[in-house]
Short mmCIF file of C-alpha atoms in Angstrom, two decimals:
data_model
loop_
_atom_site.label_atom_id
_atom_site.label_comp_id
_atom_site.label_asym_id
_atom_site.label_seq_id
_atom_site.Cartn_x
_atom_site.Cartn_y
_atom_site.Cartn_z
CA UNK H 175 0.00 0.00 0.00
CA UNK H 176 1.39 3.87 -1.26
CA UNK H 177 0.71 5.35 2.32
CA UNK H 178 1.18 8.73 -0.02
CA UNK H 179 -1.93 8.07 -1.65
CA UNK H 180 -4.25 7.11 1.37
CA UNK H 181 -7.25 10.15 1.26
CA UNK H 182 -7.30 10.44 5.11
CA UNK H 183 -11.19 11.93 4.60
CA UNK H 184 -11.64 8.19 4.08
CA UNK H 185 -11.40 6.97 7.42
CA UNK H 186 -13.40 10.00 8.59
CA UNK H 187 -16.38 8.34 6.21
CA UNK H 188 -15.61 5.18 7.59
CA UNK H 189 -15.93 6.10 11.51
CA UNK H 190 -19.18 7.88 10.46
CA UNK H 191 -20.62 4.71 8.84
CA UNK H 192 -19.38 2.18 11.97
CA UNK H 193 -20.48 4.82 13.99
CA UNK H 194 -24.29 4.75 12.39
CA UNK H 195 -24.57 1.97 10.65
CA UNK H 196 -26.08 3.14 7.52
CA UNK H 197 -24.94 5.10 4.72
CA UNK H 198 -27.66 7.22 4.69
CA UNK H 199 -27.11 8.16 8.73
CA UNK H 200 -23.32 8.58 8.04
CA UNK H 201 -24.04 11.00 5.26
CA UNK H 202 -26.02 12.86 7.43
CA UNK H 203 -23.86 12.76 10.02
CA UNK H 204 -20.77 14.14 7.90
CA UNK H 205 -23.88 16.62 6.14
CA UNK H 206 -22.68 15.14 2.73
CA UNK H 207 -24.88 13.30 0.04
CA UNK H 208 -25.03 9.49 0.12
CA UNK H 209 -23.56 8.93 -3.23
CA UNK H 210 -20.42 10.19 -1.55
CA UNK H 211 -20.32 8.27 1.07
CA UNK H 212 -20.95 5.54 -0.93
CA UNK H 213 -18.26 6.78 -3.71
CA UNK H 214 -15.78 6.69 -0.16
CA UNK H 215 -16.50 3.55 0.91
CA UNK H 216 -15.63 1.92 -2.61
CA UNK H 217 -12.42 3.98 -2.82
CA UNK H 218 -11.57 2.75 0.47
CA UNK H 219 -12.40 -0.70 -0.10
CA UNK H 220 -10.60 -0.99 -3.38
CA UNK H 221 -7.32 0.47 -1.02
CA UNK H 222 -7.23 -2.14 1.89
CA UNK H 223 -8.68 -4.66 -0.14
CA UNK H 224 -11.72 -5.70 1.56
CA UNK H 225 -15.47 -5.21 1.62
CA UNK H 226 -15.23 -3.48 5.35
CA UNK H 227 -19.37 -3.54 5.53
CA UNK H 228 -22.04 -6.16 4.45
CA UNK H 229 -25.19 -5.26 4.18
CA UNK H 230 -27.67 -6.85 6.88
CA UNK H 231 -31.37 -5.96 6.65
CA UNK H 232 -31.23 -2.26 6.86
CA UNK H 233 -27.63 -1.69 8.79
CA UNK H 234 -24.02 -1.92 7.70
CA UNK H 235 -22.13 -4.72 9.52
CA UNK H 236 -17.90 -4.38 9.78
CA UNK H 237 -15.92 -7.62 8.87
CA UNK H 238 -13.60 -8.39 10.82
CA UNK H 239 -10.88 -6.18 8.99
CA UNK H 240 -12.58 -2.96 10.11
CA UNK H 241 -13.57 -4.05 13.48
CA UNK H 242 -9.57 -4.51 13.61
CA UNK H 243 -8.72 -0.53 12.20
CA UNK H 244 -11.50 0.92 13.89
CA UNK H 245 -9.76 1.81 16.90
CA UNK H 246 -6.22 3.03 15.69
CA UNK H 247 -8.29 4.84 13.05
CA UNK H 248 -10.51 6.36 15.74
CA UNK H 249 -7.43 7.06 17.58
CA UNK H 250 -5.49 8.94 14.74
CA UNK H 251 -8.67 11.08 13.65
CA UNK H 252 -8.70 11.84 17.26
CA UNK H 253 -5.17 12.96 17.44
CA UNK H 254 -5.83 14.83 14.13
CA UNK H 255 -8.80 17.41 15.48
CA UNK H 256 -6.87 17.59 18.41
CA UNK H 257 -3.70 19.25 16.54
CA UNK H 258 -5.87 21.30 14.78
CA UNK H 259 -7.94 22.50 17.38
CA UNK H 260 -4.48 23.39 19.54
CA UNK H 261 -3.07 25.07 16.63
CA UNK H 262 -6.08 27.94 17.35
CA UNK H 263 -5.93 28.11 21.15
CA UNK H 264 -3.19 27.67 23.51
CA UNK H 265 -2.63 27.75 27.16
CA UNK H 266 0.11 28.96 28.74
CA UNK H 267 -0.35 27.43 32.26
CA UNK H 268 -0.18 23.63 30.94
CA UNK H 269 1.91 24.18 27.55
CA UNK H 270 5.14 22.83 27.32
CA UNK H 271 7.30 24.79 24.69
CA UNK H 272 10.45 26.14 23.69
CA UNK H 273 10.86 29.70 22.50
CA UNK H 274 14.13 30.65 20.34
CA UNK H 275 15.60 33.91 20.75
CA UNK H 276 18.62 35.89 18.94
CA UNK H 277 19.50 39.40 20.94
CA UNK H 278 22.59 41.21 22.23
CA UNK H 279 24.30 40.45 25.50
CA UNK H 280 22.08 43.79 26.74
CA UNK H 281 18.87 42.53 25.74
CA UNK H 282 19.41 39.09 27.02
CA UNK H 283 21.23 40.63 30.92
CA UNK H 284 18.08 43.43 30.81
CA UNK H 285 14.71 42.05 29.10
CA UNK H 286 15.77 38.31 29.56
CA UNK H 287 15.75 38.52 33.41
CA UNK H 288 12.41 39.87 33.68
CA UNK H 289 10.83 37.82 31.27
CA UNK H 290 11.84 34.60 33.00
CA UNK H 291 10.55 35.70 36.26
CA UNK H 292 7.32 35.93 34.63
CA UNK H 293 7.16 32.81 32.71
CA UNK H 294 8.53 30.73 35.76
CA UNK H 295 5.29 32.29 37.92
CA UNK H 296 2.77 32.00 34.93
CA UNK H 297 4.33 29.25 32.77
CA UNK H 298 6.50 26.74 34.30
CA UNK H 299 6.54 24.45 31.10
CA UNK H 300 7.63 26.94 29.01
CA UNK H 301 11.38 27.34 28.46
CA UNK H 302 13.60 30.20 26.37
CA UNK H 303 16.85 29.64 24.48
CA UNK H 304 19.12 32.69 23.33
CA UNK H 305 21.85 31.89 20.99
CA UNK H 306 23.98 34.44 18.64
CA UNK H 307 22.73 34.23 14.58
CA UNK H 308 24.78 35.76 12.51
CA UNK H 309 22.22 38.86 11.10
CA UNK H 310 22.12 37.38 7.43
CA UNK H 311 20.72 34.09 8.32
CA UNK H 312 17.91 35.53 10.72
CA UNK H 313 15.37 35.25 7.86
CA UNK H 314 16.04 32.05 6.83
CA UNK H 315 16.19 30.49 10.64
CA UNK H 316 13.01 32.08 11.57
CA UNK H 317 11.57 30.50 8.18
CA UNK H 318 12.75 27.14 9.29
CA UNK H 319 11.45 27.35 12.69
CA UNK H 320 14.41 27.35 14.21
CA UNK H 321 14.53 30.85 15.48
CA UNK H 322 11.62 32.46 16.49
CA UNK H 323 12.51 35.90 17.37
CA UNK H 324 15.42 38.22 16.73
CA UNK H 325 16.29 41.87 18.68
CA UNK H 326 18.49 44.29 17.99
CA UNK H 327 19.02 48.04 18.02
CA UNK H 328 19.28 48.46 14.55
CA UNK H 329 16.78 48.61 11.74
CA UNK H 330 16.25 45.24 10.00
CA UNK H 331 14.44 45.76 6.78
CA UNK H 332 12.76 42.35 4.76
CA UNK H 333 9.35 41.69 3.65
CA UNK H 334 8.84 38.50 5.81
CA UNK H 335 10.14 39.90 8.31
CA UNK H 336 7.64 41.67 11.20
CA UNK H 337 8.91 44.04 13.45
CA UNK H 338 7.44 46.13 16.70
CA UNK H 339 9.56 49.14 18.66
CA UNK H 340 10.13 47.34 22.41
CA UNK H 341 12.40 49.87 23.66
CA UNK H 342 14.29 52.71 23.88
CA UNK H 343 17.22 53.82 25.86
CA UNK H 344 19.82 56.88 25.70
CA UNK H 345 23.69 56.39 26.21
CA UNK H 346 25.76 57.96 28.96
CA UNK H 347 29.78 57.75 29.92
CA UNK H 348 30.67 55.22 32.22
CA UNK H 349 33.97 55.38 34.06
CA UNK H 350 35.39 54.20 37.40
CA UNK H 351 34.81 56.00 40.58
CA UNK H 352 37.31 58.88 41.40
CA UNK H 353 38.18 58.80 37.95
CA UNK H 354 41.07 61.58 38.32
CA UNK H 355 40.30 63.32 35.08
CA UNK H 356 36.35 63.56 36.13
CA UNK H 357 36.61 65.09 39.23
CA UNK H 358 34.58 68.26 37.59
CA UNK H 359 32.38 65.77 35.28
CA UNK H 360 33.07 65.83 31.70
CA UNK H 361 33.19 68.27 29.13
CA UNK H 362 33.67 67.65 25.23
CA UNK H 363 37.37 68.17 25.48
CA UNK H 364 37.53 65.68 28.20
CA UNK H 365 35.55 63.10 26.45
CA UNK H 366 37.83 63.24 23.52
CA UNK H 367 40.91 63.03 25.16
CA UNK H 368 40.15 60.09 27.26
CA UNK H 369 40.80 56.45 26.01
CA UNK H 370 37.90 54.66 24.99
CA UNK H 371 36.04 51.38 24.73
CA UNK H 372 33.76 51.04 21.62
CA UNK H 373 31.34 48.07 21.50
CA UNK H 374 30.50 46.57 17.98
CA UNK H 375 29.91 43.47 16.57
CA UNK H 376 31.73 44.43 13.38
CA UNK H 377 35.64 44.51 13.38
CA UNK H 378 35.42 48.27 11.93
CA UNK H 379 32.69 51.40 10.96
CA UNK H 380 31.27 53.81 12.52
CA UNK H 381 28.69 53.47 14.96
CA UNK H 382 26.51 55.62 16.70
CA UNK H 383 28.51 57.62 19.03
CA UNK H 384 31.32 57.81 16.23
CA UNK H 385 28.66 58.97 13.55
CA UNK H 386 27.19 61.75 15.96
CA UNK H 387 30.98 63.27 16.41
CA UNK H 388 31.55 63.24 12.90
CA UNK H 389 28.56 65.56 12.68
CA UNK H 390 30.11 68.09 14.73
CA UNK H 391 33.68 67.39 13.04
CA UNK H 392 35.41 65.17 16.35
CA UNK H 393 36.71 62.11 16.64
CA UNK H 394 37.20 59.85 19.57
CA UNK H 395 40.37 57.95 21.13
CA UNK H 396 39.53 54.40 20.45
CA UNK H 397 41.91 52.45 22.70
CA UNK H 398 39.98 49.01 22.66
CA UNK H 399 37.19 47.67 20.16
CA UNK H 400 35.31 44.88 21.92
CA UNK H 401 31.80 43.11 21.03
CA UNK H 402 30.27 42.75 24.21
CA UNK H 403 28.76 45.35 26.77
CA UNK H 404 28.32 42.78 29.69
CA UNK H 405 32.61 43.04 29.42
CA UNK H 406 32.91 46.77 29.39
CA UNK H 407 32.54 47.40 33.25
CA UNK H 408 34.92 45.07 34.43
CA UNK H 409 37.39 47.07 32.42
CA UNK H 410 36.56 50.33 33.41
CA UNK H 411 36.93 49.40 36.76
CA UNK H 412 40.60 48.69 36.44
CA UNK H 413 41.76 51.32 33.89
CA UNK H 414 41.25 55.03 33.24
CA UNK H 415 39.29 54.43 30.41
CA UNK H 416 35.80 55.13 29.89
CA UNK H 417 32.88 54.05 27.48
CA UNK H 418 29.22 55.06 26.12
CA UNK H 419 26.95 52.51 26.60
CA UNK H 420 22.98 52.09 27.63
CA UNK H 421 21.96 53.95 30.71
CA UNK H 422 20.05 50.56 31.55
CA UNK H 423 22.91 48.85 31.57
CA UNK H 424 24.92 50.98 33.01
CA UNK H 425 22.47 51.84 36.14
CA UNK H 426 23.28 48.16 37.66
CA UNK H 427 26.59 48.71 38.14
CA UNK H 428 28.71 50.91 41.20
CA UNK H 429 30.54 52.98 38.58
CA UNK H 430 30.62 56.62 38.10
CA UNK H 431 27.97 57.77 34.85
CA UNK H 432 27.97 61.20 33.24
CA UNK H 433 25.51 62.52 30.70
CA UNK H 434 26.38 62.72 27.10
CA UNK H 435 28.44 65.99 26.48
CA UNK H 436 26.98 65.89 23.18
CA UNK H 437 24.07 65.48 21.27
CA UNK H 438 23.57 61.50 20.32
CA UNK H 439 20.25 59.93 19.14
CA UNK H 440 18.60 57.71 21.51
CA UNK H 441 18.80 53.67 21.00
CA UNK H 442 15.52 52.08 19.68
CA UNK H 443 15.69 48.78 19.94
CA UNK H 444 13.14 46.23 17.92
CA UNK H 445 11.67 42.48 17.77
CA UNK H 446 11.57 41.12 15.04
CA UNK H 447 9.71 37.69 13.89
CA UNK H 448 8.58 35.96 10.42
CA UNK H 449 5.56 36.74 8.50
CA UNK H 450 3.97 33.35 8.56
CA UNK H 451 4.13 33.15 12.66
CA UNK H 452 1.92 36.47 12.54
CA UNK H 453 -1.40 35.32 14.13
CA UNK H 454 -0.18 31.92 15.55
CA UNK H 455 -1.48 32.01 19.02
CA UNK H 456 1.60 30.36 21.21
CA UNK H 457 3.48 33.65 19.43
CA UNK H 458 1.31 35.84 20.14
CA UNK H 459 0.88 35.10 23.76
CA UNK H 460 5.12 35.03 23.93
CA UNK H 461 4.90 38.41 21.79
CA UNK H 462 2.53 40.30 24.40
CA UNK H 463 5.08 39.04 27.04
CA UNK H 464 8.15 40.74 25.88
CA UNK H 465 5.87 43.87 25.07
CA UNK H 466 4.92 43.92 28.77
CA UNK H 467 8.40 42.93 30.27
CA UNK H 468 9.84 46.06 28.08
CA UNK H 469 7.17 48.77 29.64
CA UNK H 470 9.65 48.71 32.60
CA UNK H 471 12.57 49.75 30.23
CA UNK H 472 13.00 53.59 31.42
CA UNK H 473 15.55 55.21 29.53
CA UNK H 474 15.37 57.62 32.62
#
């Protein structure tokens, strides 16, 4: 037997006429004409083979080879409505799922946190993974199902792609305590004089802080190019340098913070997910979870 070609709307017909007995009840049953139920029976004898009903007096009685499928078909029908049923609702208290995220080290130490707390209190049977995706391969992970969201500050721009505003935060200058060049705060001249730490994923270009400066004609000392944030404050608190990062971030730790002594363009930061996960319920219930973990993130 081609299990390829089996018409499972077959065995639907053929728990409807166990089930009643008749053809004429069956078709009722599945609100289809009796010619069609009659037109599925024949297909599906002709497949296993076997008359599967005889008539006696007015009823339909099974052999012996559908009294032997009737439960395992009963069984996979069952299993069946049940999958597509779930695939419409889903509850969070009993489901057991995984979620797959891609962010930066700031997203996962500041939104990460919060959003576990709430799952472990709401949804025990729920669990998160964060992993690093290299940005041109986000589209075609979350199309495989094997990522289902991806954050970042920067603007990611593809038509299967969805994407919502979660956050926004503004950097400040972090440097150690009694810093002896910041005993008076910092000015512009300061700030450009000072060795810096500049966090990017990319090995060179201009980021944010760097493209600001440029529009006033300044350049920073770069001493050390790093990719992490999480790393930047254990440095600072060893060295003279100092380093722009989120004021969220930067908050959490017992290090001196000064204000911008410029003008530089808050960080937005986005979720993104695929098209075809829009209006799938699990993700939309995950979805309203990071929206409501990321009301907390004051830039202030």
């Amino acid at each position: 037997m081609n299990l390829n070609r089996i018409d499972l709307n077959l065995f639907a017909v053929f728990d409807a006429i166990y089930t009643a007995g008749s053809l004429t009840k069956a078709a009722d049953v599945l609100c289809i004409t009796q010619p069609a139920v009659s037109n599925s029976l024949a297909r599906l004898r002709e497949m296993l083979n076997d008359p599967l009903f005889v008539r006696t007096g007015h009823s339909m009685t099974p052999t012996p080879v559908a009294q032997n499928i009737i439960g395992p078909a009963r069984d996979a029908l069952s299993l069946l409505r049940k999958s597509v049923q779930d695939s419409h609702t889903f509850e969070p208290t009993t489901a057991e799922k995984s979620f797959h995220f891609a962010t930066r080290d700031l997203l996962e130490a500041s939104v990460m946190p919060r959003l576990l707390a709430n799952l472990q209190s709401r949804s025990p049977r729920i669990t998160v993974t964060n992993y690093e995706i290299a940005r041109n391969s986000v589209v075609s992970a979350m199309a495989s199902g094997s990522l289902d969201f991806y954050a970042d500050a920067s603007t990611f721009t593809d038509p299967h792609l969805c994407k919502q505003k979660i956050a926004e935060d503004r950097f400040v200058v972090m440097a150690r305590k009694n810093h002896p060049d910041l005993k008076q705060g910092i000015d512009l001249e300061t700030f450009l004089r000072l060795g810096q730490i500049n966090v990017s994923h990319r090995r060179s270009g201009a980021g944010p802080i760097d493209i600001a400066l440029d529009k006033i004609g300044k350049r920073r000392k770069i001493v050390m190019r790093g990719q992490h944030f999480l790393t930047v404050p254990s440095t600072i608190v060893k060295t003279d340098l100092i380093a722009c990062i989120p004021y969220h971030l930067a908050k959490h730790y017992d290090l001196s913070i000064y204000e911008m002594p410029f003008n530089v363009p808050s960080v937005e930061y986005f979720l993104y997910w695929h098209v075809s996960a829009d209006h799938d319920h699990a993700h939309i219930w995950m979805r309203d979870q990071i929206f409501e973990v990321c009301k907390s993130f004051n830039p202030h």
